[in-house]
Short mmCIF file of C-alpha atoms in Angstrom, two decimals:
data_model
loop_
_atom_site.label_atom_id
_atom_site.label_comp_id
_atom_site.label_asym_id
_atom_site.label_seq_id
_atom_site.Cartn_x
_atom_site.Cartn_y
_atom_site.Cartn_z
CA UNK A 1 -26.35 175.37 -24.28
CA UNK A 2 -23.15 176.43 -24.86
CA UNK A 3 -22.63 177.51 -21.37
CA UNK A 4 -24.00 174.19 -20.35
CA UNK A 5 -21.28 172.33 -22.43
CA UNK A 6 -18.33 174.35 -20.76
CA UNK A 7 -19.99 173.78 -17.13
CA UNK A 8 -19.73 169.42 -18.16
CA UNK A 9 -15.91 169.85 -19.25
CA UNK A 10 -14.91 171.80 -16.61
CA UNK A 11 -16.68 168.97 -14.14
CA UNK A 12 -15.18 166.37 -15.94
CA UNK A 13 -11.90 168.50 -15.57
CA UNK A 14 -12.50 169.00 -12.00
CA UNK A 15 -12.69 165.50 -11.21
CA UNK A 16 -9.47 164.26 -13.55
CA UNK A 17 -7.44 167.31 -11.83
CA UNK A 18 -8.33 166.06 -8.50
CA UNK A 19 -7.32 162.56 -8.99
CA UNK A 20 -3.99 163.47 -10.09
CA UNK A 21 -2.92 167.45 -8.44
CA UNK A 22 -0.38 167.44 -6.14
CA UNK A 23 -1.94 167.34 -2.71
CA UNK A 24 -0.27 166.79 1.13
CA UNK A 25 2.89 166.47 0.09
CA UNK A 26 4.33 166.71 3.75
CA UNK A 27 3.00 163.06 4.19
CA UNK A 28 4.54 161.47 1.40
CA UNK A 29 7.07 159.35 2.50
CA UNK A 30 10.40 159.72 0.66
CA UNK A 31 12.71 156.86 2.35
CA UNK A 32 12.25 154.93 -0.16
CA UNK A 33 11.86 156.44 -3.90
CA UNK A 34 12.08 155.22 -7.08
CA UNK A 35 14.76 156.39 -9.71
CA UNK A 36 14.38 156.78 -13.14
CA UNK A 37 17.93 157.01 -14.37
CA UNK A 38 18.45 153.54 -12.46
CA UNK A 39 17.09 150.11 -13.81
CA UNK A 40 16.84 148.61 -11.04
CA UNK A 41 14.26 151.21 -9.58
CA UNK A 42 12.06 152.16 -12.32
CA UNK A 43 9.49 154.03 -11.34
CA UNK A 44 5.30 153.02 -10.98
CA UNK A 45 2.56 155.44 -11.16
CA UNK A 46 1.77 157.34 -7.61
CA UNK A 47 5.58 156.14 -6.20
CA UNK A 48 7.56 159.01 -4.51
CA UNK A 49 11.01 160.24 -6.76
CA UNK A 50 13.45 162.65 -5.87
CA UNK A 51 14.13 165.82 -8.45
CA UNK A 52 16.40 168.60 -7.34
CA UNK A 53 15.82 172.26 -8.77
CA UNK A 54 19.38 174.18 -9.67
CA UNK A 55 19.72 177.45 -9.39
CA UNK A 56 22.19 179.89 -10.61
CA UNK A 57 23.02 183.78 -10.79
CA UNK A 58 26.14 183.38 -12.29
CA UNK A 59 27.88 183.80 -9.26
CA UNK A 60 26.66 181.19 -7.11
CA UNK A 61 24.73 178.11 -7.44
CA UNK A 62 22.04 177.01 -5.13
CA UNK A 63 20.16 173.27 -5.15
CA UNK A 64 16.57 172.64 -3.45
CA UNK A 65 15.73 168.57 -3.50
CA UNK A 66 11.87 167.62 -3.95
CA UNK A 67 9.92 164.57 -3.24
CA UNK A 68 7.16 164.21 -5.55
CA UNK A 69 4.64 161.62 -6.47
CA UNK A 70 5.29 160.34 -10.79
CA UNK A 71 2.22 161.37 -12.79
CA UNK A 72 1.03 164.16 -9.69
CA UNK A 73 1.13 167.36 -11.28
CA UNK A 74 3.26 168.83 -8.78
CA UNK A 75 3.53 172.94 -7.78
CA UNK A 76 6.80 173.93 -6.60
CA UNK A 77 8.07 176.94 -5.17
CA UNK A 78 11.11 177.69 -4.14
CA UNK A 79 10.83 180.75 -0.89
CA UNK A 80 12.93 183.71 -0.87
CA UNK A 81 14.90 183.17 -4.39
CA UNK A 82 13.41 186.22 -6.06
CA UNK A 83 16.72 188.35 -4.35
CA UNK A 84 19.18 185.24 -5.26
CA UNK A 85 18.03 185.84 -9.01
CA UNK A 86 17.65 189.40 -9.42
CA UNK A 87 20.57 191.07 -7.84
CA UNK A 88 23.48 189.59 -10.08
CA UNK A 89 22.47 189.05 -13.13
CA UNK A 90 20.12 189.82 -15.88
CA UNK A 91 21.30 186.05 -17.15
CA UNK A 92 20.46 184.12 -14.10
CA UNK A 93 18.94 180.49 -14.91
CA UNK A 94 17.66 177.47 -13.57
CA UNK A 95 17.70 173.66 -13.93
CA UNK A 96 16.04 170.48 -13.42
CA UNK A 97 17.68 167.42 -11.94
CA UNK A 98 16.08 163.80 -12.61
CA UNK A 99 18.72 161.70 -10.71
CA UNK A 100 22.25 162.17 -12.60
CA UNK A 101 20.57 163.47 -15.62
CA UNK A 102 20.00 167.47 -15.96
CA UNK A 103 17.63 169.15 -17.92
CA UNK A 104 18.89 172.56 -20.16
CA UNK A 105 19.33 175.77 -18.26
CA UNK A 106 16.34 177.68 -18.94
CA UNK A 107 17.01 181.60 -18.40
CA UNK A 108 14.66 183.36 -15.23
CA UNK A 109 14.67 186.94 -16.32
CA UNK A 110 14.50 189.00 -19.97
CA UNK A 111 15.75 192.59 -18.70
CA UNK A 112 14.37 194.13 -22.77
CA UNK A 113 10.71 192.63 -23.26
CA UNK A 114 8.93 193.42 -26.35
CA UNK A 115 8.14 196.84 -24.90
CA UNK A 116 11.41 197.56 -23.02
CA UNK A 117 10.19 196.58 -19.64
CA UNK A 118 12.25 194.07 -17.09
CA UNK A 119 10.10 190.64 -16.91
CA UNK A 120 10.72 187.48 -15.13
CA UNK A 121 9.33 184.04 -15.48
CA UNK A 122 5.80 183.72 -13.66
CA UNK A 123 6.45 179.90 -13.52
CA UNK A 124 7.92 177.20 -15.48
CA UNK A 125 6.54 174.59 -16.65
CA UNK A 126 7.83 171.19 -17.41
CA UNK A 127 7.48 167.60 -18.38
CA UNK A 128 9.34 165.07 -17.33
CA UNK A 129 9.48 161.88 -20.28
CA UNK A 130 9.73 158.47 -19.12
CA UNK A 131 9.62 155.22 -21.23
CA UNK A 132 8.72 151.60 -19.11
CA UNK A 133 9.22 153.62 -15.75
CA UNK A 134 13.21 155.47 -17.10
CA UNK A 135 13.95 158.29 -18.51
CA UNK A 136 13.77 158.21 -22.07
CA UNK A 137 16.12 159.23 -24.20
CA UNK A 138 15.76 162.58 -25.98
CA UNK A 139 14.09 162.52 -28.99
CA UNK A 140 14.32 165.11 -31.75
CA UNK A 141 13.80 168.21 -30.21
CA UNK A 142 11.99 166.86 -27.58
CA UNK A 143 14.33 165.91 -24.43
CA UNK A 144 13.40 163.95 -21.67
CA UNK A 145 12.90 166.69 -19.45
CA UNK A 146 11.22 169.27 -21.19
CA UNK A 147 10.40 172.79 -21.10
CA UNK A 148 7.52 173.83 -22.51
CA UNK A 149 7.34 176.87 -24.39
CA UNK A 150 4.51 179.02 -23.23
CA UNK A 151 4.31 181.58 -25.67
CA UNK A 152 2.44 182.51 -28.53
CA UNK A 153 3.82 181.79 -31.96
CA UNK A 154 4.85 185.54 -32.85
CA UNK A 155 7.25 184.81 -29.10
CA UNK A 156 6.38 187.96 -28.03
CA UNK A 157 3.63 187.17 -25.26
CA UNK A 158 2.52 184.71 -23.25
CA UNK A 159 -0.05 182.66 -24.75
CA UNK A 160 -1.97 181.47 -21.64
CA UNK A 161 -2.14 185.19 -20.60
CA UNK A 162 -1.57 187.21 -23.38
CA UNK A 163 -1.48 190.34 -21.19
CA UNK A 164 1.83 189.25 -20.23
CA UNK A 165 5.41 189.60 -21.81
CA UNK A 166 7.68 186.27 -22.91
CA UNK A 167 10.69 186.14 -21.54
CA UNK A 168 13.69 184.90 -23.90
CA UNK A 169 10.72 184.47 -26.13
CA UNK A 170 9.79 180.95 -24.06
CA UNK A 171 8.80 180.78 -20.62
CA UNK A 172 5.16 183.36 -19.57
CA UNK A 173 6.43 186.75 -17.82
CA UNK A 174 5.58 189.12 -15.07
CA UNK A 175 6.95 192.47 -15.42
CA UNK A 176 9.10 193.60 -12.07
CA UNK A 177 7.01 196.75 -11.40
CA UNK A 178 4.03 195.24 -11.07
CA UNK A 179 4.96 192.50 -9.11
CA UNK A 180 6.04 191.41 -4.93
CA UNK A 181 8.88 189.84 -3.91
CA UNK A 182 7.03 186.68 -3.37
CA UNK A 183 5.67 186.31 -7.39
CA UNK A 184 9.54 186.62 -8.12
CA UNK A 185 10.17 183.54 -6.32
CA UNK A 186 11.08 180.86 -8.85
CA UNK A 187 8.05 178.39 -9.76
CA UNK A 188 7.46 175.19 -11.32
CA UNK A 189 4.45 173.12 -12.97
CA UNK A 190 6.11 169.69 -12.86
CA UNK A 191 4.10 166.95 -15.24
CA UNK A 192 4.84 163.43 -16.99
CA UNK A 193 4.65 161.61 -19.89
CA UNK A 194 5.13 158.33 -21.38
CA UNK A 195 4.63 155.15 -19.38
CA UNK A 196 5.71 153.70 -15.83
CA UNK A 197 7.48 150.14 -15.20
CA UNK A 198 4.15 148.68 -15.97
CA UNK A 199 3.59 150.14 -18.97
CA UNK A 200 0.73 152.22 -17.65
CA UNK A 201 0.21 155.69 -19.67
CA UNK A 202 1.50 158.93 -17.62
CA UNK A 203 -1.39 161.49 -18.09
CA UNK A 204 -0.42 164.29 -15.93
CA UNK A 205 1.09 166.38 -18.30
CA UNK A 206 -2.29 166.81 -19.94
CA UNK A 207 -2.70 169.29 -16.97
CA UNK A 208 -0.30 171.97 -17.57
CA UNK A 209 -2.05 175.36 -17.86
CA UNK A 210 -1.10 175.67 -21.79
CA UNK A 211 -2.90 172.84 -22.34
CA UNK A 212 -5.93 174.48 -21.13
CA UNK A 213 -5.61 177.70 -23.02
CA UNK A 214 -5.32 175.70 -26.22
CA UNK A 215 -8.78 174.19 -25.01
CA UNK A 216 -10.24 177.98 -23.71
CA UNK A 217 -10.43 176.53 -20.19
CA UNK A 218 -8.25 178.32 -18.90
CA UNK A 219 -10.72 180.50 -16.34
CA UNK A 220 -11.92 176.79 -15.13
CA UNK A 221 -8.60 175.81 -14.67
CA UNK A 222 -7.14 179.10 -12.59
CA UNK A 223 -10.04 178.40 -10.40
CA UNK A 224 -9.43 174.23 -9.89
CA UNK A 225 -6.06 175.30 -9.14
CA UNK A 226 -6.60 177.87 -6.57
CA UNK A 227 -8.42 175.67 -4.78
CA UNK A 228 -6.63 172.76 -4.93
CA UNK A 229 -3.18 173.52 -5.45
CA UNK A 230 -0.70 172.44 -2.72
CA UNK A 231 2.86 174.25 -3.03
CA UNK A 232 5.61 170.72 -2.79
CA UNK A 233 8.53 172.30 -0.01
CA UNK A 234 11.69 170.93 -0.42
CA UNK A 235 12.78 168.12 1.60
#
């Protein structure tokens, strides 16, 4: 029975993931976009928006611009920036652009884990906060484009995997040995909340992998996503 139950969620998850996963991205047309720092082009539900990912080793700065789709929960990946990151700095970071606004810079790489080892962030993941189609104003601790904090409450592994180290006691870690060149390459879970210019709710963030730990879906959701998941290039 109980295996029965899990088989029903993880359909009903199947079918909510699919309607809202990130999926032939090349397609999307990105002439015209919507802009959620600008009135005038708030953004709907399923309309293309630009978000540029920052990158920085302390010595240089790199930007990669995205087109995604608002409420998609989009995969990004940006190729070959696993040397970029890891051969200046142990303090290298990124950022998130939403049209002139910028998110915090989040660090990539925690050279001491818990047990000593060098560990780098697996992927980030984020949600992007939007209030009548705009970016909302930053609430609390909460800002409009938010980072979520992926690891357990003791911050000293990750709590989707909790095999694997935290690194700067936030973001879910891979430890260098044990990884390729192409894990290192920075990653992103992009997501939304809040509402678009119709007032329509914005329910991909409900998607992020933590969310499916705290439900013990996680195995379900690895496998949706492997099969479904469509890495957004920059454009």
């Amino acid at each position: 029975m109980k295996q029965l139950f899990y088989t029903c969620i993880a359909v009903f998850v199947f079918v909510v993931f699919c309607s809202h996963v990130a999926l032939l991205k090349d397609t999307l047309d990105c002439k015209e976009v919507c802009d959620p720092t600008d009135s005038s082009k708030a953004c709907s539900i399923t309309k293309p928006t630009k978000i540029i990912i920052e990158v920085n080793n302390t010595v240089e700065i790199k930007y990669y611009p995205f087109c995604v789709k608002v409420d998609d929960l989009s995969q990004l990946t940006l190729a070959n920036t696993s040397t970029f990151m890891f051969n200046i700095s142990e303090n290298s970071t990124v950022r998130v652009w939403v049209g002139n606004h910028a998110s915090s810079a989040e660090f990539y790489r925690s050279k001491y884990s818990l047990d000593g080892n060098d560990a780098f962030t697996i992927y980030y993941t984020v949600s992007i906060n939007l209030a009548s189609g705009l970016l909302a104003n930053s609430t609390g601790d909460v800002p409009a484009i938010n980072f979520i904090n992926n690891c357990d409450l003791a911050k000293k592994s990750c709590s989707i995997n909790y095999g694997n180290p935290c690194v700067r006691e936030k973001q879910c870690g891979m430890y260098l040995e044990k990884s390729s060149p192409a894990e290192r390459d920075v990653k992103f879970f992009i997501s939304w909340t809040g509402t678009d210019n119709t007032g329509t709710p914005l329910r991909s963030y409900g998607l992020l992998p933590s969310n499916f730990r705290f439900l013990a879906f996680e195995n379900y959701f690895n496998t949706i996503v492997d099969s479904f998941k469509v890495i957004v290039t920059p454009k």
